[in-house]
Amino acid sequence: MISKNELKYIQSLYHKKTRDKEKVFIVEGPKMVAELLQSKFRPLKIWTSKEDWIQKYPSAPVELITPEELERASHLKTAHEILAMAAMPTPQKLPVTNDKLILALDGIRDPGNMGTLIRIADWFGVDAIVASEDSADIFNPKVVQATMGSLFRLPVYFTNLKTYLSRSQTTVYGALLDGTPLGSFPLPIPFKEGVLLIGNESTGIREEILPHITQAIKIPAFGQAESLNAAIAAAVLLGHLKIPATV
């Protein structure tokens, strides 16, 4: 049985202010909780309406509750049989850019985009994500859900991007509408290091960061669409950067 105090506490964690204060976030759904339990993240408590989760993870802090109780605790329209509270990891030192592929995000505020970008970066073997301080909270439930578990594998850092990029010792590839089209400039083979900078969904990369871009790039358009979703653009660009290293 889930207590009233526990229910109240879970619901409070859907708000950023409480998450930041408590350093705790919510994970929902079988796949996501399974990923959590296989990661270095620390689960604090898990509630499930399926008894087999207790048998599958006997050492995990799992408690059996009714589907109705889970429904009340869940933030989703349809509760996904299991919900967990996990501790946020201790912040680590910012990654250096040498010998690493970094995805830099400037003002990505949409939670769905942020979660998808983390998932895409994980797919393409990005070493880390470095985001501006005004980007979406990665522990927002919508972001967590959209990562499909990649959040537990890929480190994400928040910092002043202008300062971070000014110290870069490697090429900073910036996605700009007036950049050089993909395929029109040479890439090192194998491709081992670089920073790919993706800007805000509607305004792009902010003016103060532009001087730190050493290679402006763009995805050529063949139709009439005005722009691409930030996550889709990142996927196309990362695919282009990474393929030379594998062919």
mmCIF file of C-alpha atoms in Angstrom:
data_model
loop_
_atom_site.group_PDB
_atom_site.id
_atom_site.type_symbol
_atom_site.label_atom_id
_atom_site.label_comp_id
_atom_site.label_asym_id
_atom_site.label_seq_id
_atom_site.Cartn_x
_atom_site.Cartn_y
_atom_site.Cartn_z
ATOM 1 C CA MET A 1 0.000 0.000 0.000
ATOM 2 C CA ILE A 2 1.221 3.476 -0.846
ATOM 3 C CA SER A 3 0.781 6.005 1.964
ATOM 4 C CA LYS A 4 -0.762 9.460 1.581
ATOM 5 C CA ASN A 5 2.583 11.051 2.406
ATOM 6 C CA GLU A 6 4.352 8.983 -0.241
ATOM 7 C CA LEU A 7 1.703 9.861 -2.801
ATOM 8 C CA LYS A 8 2.016 13.551 -1.963
ATOM 9 C CA TYR A 9 5.807 13.362 -2.208
ATOM 10 C CA ILE A 10 5.711 11.591 -5.593
ATOM 11 C CA GLN A 11 3.342 14.202 -6.981
ATOM 12 C CA SER A 12 5.595 16.994 -5.718
ATOM 13 C CA LEU A 13 8.474 15.561 -7.767
ATOM 14 C CA TYR A 14 6.647 16.424 -10.975
ATOM 15 C CA HIS A 15 7.685 20.024 -10.194
ATOM 16 C CA LYS A 16 11.238 21.177 -10.945
ATOM 17 C CA LYS A 17 11.560 23.181 -7.741
ATOM 18 C CA THR A 18 11.039 20.084 -5.596
ATOM 19 C CA ARG A 19 13.248 17.889 -7.782
ATOM 20 C CA ASP A 20 16.095 20.390 -7.519
ATOM 21 C CA LYS A 21 15.704 20.646 -3.763
ATOM 22 C CA GLU A 22 15.407 16.912 -3.099
ATOM 23 C CA LYS A 23 17.780 15.735 -5.867
ATOM 24 C CA VAL A 24 15.218 13.047 -6.701
ATOM 25 C CA PHE A 25 13.249 12.325 -9.890
ATOM 26 C CA ILE A 26 10.537 9.981 -11.159
ATOM 27 C CA VAL A 27 10.928 7.114 -13.638
ATOM 28 C CA GLU A 28 7.845 5.392 -15.105
ATOM 29 C CA GLY A 29 7.223 2.289 -17.178
ATOM 30 C CA PRO A 30 8.717 -1.233 -17.402
ATOM 31 C CA LYS A 31 11.479 -0.420 -19.911
ATOM 32 C CA MET A 32 12.553 2.734 -18.147
ATOM 33 C CA VAL A 33 12.652 1.157 -14.685
ATOM 34 C CA ALA A 34 14.534 -1.874 -16.049
ATOM 35 C CA GLU A 35 17.092 0.521 -17.563
ATOM 36 C CA LEU A 36 17.330 2.351 -14.227
ATOM 37 C CA LEU A 37 18.014 -0.878 -12.336
ATOM 38 C CA GLN A 38 20.777 -1.838 -14.778
ATOM 39 C CA SER A 39 22.459 1.575 -14.558
ATOM 40 C CA LYS A 40 24.695 3.338 -12.048
ATOM 41 C CA PHE A 41 21.753 5.487 -10.925
ATOM 42 C CA ARG A 42 20.447 4.717 -7.432
ATOM 43 C CA PRO A 43 16.769 3.701 -7.132
ATOM 44 C CA LEU A 44 15.263 4.922 -3.858
ATOM 45 C CA LYS A 45 11.891 3.213 -3.996
ATOM 46 C CA ILE A 46 9.807 1.389 -6.580
ATOM 47 C CA TRP A 47 6.060 0.773 -6.656
ATOM 48 C CA THR A 48 4.490 -1.795 -8.955
ATOM 49 C CA SER A 49 1.134 -3.460 -9.586
ATOM 50 C CA LYS A 50 2.878 -6.580 -10.984
ATOM 51 C CA GLU A 51 4.198 -9.135 -8.479
ATOM 52 C CA ASP A 52 6.786 -10.533 -10.917
ATOM 53 C CA TRP A 53 8.867 -7.337 -10.538
ATOM 54 C CA ILE A 54 9.486 -8.259 -6.890
ATOM 55 C CA GLN A 55 10.624 -11.727 -7.952
ATOM 56 C CA LYS A 56 12.748 -10.409 -10.825
ATOM 57 C CA TYR A 57 14.602 -7.840 -8.694
ATOM 58 C CA PRO A 58 14.628 -9.259 -5.148
ATOM 59 C CA SER A 59 17.347 -6.878 -3.945
ATOM 60 C CA ALA A 60 15.624 -3.740 -5.282
ATOM 61 C CA PRO A 61 13.374 -1.607 -3.012
ATOM 62 C CA VAL A 62 10.161 -2.770 -4.742
ATOM 63 C CA GLU A 63 6.712 -2.581 -3.123
ATOM 64 C CA LEU A 64 3.512 -4.094 -4.484
ATOM 65 C CA ILE A 65 0.508 -1.764 -4.765
ATOM 66 C CA THR A 66 -2.845 -1.887 -6.524
ATOM 67 C CA PRO A 67 -3.362 -0.638 -10.104
ATOM 68 C CA GLU A 68 -5.625 2.071 -8.679
ATOM 69 C CA GLU A 69 -2.881 3.328 -6.368
ATOM 70 C CA LEU A 70 -0.405 3.334 -9.213
ATOM 71 C CA GLU A 71 -2.862 5.294 -11.340
ATOM 72 C CA ARG A 72 -3.074 7.991 -8.655
ATOM 73 C CA ALA A 73 0.706 8.241 -8.393
ATOM 74 C CA SER A 74 1.431 8.265 -12.126
ATOM 75 C CA HIS A 75 1.798 11.420 -14.190
ATOM 76 C CA LEU A 76 0.957 9.526 -17.387
ATOM 77 C CA LYS A 77 -2.536 9.312 -18.867
ATOM 78 C CA THR A 78 -2.266 5.540 -18.572
ATOM 79 C CA ALA A 79 -0.082 4.182 -15.756
ATOM 80 C CA HIS A 80 2.591 1.718 -16.960
ATOM 81 C CA GLU A 81 2.552 -0.925 -14.175
ATOM 82 C CA ILE A 82 5.623 0.428 -12.380
ATOM 83 C CA LEU A 83 6.948 3.734 -11.023
ATOM 84 C CA ALA A 84 10.257 4.505 -9.341
ATOM 85 C CA MET A 85 11.982 7.300 -7.453
ATOM 86 C CA ALA A 86 15.681 7.671 -8.198
ATOM 87 C CA ALA A 87 18.488 9.849 -6.882
ATOM 88 C CA MET A 88 20.068 12.358 -9.255
ATOM 89 C CA PRO A 89 23.747 11.626 -9.894
ATOM 90 C CA THR A 90 26.414 13.836 -8.369
ATOM 91 C CA PRO A 91 27.463 16.534 -10.876
ATOM 92 C CA GLN A 92 30.777 15.740 -12.551
ATOM 93 C CA LYS A 93 33.504 17.949 -13.995
ATOM 94 C CA LEU A 94 32.772 19.230 -17.511
ATOM 95 C CA PRO A 95 34.262 17.000 -20.233
ATOM 96 C CA VAL A 96 37.212 18.282 -22.235
ATOM 97 C CA THR A 97 36.618 18.387 -25.981
ATOM 98 C CA ASN A 98 39.812 16.598 -27.011
ATOM 99 C CA ASP A 99 39.327 13.020 -28.266
ATOM 100 C CA LYS A 100 35.576 13.217 -27.658
ATOM 101 C CA LEU A 101 32.432 13.801 -29.663
ATOM 102 C CA ILE A 102 30.298 16.321 -27.794
ATOM 103 C CA LEU A 103 26.742 17.381 -28.608
ATOM 104 C CA ALA A 104 26.258 20.984 -27.455
ATOM 105 C CA LEU A 105 22.693 22.259 -27.065
ATOM 106 C CA ASP A 106 21.886 25.966 -27.003
ATOM 107 C CA GLY A 107 18.523 26.771 -25.428
ATOM 108 C CA ILE A 108 16.680 23.522 -26.197
ATOM 109 C CA ARG A 109 13.585 24.155 -24.105
ATOM 110 C CA ASP A 110 11.057 21.627 -25.397
ATOM 111 C CA PRO A 111 11.109 18.528 -23.115
ATOM 112 C CA GLY A 112 10.250 16.153 -25.963
ATOM 113 C CA ASN A 113 13.075 17.540 -28.097
ATOM 114 C CA MET A 114 15.544 17.341 -25.223
ATOM 115 C CA GLY A 115 14.671 13.729 -24.471
ATOM 116 C CA THR A 116 14.858 12.755 -28.131
ATOM 117 C CA LEU A 117 18.217 14.504 -28.516
ATOM 118 C CA ILE A 118 19.623 12.485 -25.605
ATOM 119 C CA ARG A 119 18.344 9.294 -27.234
ATOM 120 C CA ILE A 120 19.833 10.267 -30.622
ATOM 121 C CA ALA A 121 23.184 11.128 -29.050
ATOM 122 C CA ASP A 122 23.222 7.730 -27.349
ATOM 123 C CA TRP A 123 22.458 6.018 -30.685
ATOM 124 C CA PHE A 124 25.363 7.729 -32.451
ATOM 125 C CA GLY A 125 27.871 7.092 -29.680
ATOM 126 C CA VAL A 126 28.250 10.691 -28.538
ATOM 127 C CA ASP A 127 30.496 10.860 -25.467
ATOM 128 C CA ALA A 128 28.559 13.587 -23.643
ATOM 129 C CA ILE A 129 25.973 16.336 -24.000
ATOM 130 C CA VAL A 130 26.778 19.864 -22.830
ATOM 131 C CA ALA A 131 23.722 22.121 -22.679
ATOM 132 C CA SER A 132 23.162 25.790 -21.927
ATOM 133 C CA GLU A 133 21.775 26.546 -18.489
ATOM 134 C CA ASP A 134 18.399 27.588 -19.914
ATOM 135 C CA SER A 135 17.814 24.257 -21.654
ATOM 136 C CA ALA A 136 15.076 21.846 -20.507
ATOM 137 C CA ASP A 137 15.556 20.010 -17.228
ATOM 138 C CA ILE A 138 16.681 16.470 -18.069
ATOM 139 C CA PHE A 139 14.804 15.116 -15.032
ATOM 140 C CA ASN A 140 11.484 16.520 -16.220
ATOM 141 C CA PRO A 141 9.211 13.417 -16.525
ATOM 142 C CA LYS A 142 8.580 14.179 -20.210
ATOM 143 C CA VAL A 143 12.301 14.348 -20.909
ATOM 144 C CA VAL A 144 13.000 11.164 -18.946
ATOM 145 C CA GLN A 145 10.279 9.314 -20.857
ATOM 146 C CA ALA A 146 11.460 10.571 -24.264
ATOM 147 C CA THR A 147 15.027 9.341 -23.669
ATOM 148 C CA MET A 148 13.800 5.714 -23.578
ATOM 149 C CA GLY A 149 16.581 4.852 -21.127
ATOM 150 C CA SER A 150 19.435 6.752 -22.806
ATOM 151 C CA LEU A 151 19.442 9.188 -19.873
ATOM 152 C CA PHE A 152 20.966 6.407 -17.751
ATOM 153 C CA ARG A 153 23.887 5.881 -20.143
ATOM 154 C CA LEU A 154 24.846 9.311 -21.463
ATOM 155 C CA PRO A 155 26.208 12.090 -19.229
ATOM 156 C CA VAL A 156 24.528 15.489 -19.623
ATOM 157 C CA TYR A 157 26.086 18.690 -18.285
ATOM 158 C CA PHE A 158 24.705 22.232 -17.948
ATOM 159 C CA THR A 159 27.006 25.226 -18.208
ATOM 160 C CA ASN A 160 27.647 28.589 -19.856
ATOM 161 C CA LEU A 161 28.100 27.470 -23.473
ATOM 162 C CA LYS A 162 29.927 30.619 -24.528
ATOM 163 C CA THR A 163 32.641 30.000 -21.952
ATOM 164 C CA TYR A 164 32.763 26.263 -22.622
ATOM 165 C CA LEU A 165 33.085 26.604 -26.398
ATOM 166 C CA SER A 166 35.657 29.392 -26.101
ATOM 167 C CA ARG A 167 37.968 26.832 -24.486
ATOM 168 C CA SER A 168 37.417 24.143 -27.090
ATOM 169 C CA GLN A 169 40.606 22.696 -28.542
ATOM 170 C CA THR A 170 38.780 20.979 -31.391
ATOM 171 C CA THR A 171 36.432 21.831 -34.256
ATOM 172 C CA VAL A 172 33.042 23.258 -33.290
ATOM 173 C CA TYR A 173 30.486 22.371 -35.977
ATOM 174 C CA GLY A 174 27.529 24.741 -35.807
ATOM 175 C CA ALA A 175 24.187 24.055 -37.498
ATOM 176 C CA LEU A 176 23.401 27.279 -39.374
ATOM 177 C CA LEU A 177 21.135 28.082 -42.324
ATOM 178 C CA ASP A 178 24.032 29.839 -44.078
ATOM 179 C CA GLY A 179 26.551 27.078 -43.305
ATOM 180 C CA THR A 180 28.480 24.918 -45.759
ATOM 181 C CA PRO A 181 26.289 22.083 -47.108
ATOM 182 C CA LEU A 182 26.990 18.588 -45.795
ATOM 183 C CA GLY A 183 29.427 16.747 -48.008
ATOM 184 C CA SER A 184 31.088 19.977 -49.215
ATOM 185 C CA PHE A 185 33.974 19.945 -46.753
ATOM 186 C CA PRO A 186 36.483 17.239 -45.744
ATOM 187 C CA LEU A 187 36.108 15.294 -42.501
ATOM 188 C CA PRO A 188 38.894 13.548 -40.616
ATOM 189 C CA ILE A 189 38.730 9.763 -41.037
ATOM 190 C CA PRO A 190 38.235 8.134 -38.653
ATOM 191 C CA PHE A 191 36.127 10.858 -37.036
ATOM 192 C CA LYS A 192 37.131 10.879 -33.352
ATOM 193 C CA GLU A 193 36.499 14.324 -31.933
ATOM 194 C CA GLY A 194 34.494 17.492 -32.357
ATOM 195 C CA VAL A 195 31.609 19.513 -30.947
ATOM 196 C CA LEU A 196 28.277 19.605 -32.788
ATOM 197 C CA LEU A 197 26.276 22.668 -31.748
ATOM 198 C CA ILE A 198 22.483 22.656 -32.162
ATOM 199 C CA GLY A 199 20.472 25.801 -31.498
ATOM 200 C CA ASN A 200 17.078 26.652 -30.075
ATOM 201 C CA GLU A 201 14.016 25.213 -31.850
ATOM 202 C CA SER A 202 12.774 28.598 -33.097
ATOM 203 C CA THR A 203 15.633 31.108 -32.796
ATOM 204 C CA GLY A 204 18.659 28.954 -33.573
ATOM 205 C CA ILE A 205 22.100 29.499 -32.070
ATOM 206 C CA ARG A 206 22.312 32.731 -30.108
ATOM 207 C CA GLU A 207 24.458 35.568 -31.424
ATOM 208 C CA GLU A 208 27.048 35.569 -28.630
ATOM 209 C CA ILE A 209 28.018 31.950 -29.347
ATOM 210 C CA LEU A 210 28.435 32.287 -33.137
ATOM 211 C CA PRO A 211 32.094 33.466 -32.986
ATOM 212 C CA HIS A 212 33.091 30.154 -31.398
ATOM 213 C CA ILE A 213 31.857 28.077 -34.352
ATOM 214 C CA THR A 214 34.820 26.988 -36.478
ATOM 215 C CA GLN A 215 32.844 25.099 -39.146
ATOM 216 C CA ALA A 216 29.304 26.248 -39.992
ATOM 217 C CA ILE A 217 27.288 23.445 -41.599
ATOM 218 C CA LYS A 218 23.789 23.028 -42.963
ATOM 219 C CA ILE A 219 21.503 20.278 -44.222
ATOM 220 C CA PRO A 220 20.594 21.118 -47.841
ATOM 221 C CA ALA A 221 16.855 21.566 -48.406
ATOM 222 C CA PHE A 222 15.153 20.078 -51.475
ATOM 223 C CA GLY A 223 11.580 21.005 -50.632
ATOM 224 C CA GLN A 224 9.647 23.968 -49.240
ATOM 225 C CA ALA A 225 9.819 23.351 -45.458
ATOM 226 C CA GLU A 226 11.119 26.362 -43.566
ATOM 227 C CA SER A 227 13.197 24.390 -41.060
ATOM 228 C CA LEU A 228 13.821 21.034 -39.384
ATOM 229 C CA ASN A 229 13.038 19.936 -35.854
ATOM 230 C CA ALA A 230 16.180 20.280 -33.698
ATOM 231 C CA ALA A 231 16.313 16.558 -32.917
ATOM 232 C CA ILE A 232 15.896 15.541 -36.567
ATOM 233 C CA ALA A 233 18.624 17.987 -37.614
ATOM 234 C CA ALA A 234 20.961 16.563 -34.974
ATOM 235 C CA ALA A 235 20.304 13.009 -36.193
ATOM 236 C CA VAL A 236 21.095 13.922 -39.818
ATOM 237 C CA LEU A 237 24.250 15.823 -38.864
ATOM 238 C CA LEU A 238 25.551 13.170 -36.471
ATOM 239 C CA GLY A 239 24.922 10.497 -39.085
ATOM 240 C CA HIS A 240 27.004 12.468 -41.565
ATOM 241 C CA LEU A 241 29.821 13.033 -39.080
ATOM 242 C CA LYS A 242 29.932 9.446 -37.844
ATOM 243 C CA ILE A 243 29.534 7.455 -41.083
ATOM 244 C CA PRO A 244 33.071 8.207 -42.400
ATOM 245 C CA ALA A 245 34.453 6.552 -39.263
ATOM 246 C CA THR A 246 32.658 3.283 -39.965
ATOM 247 C CA VAL A 247 32.855 2.786 -43.760
#
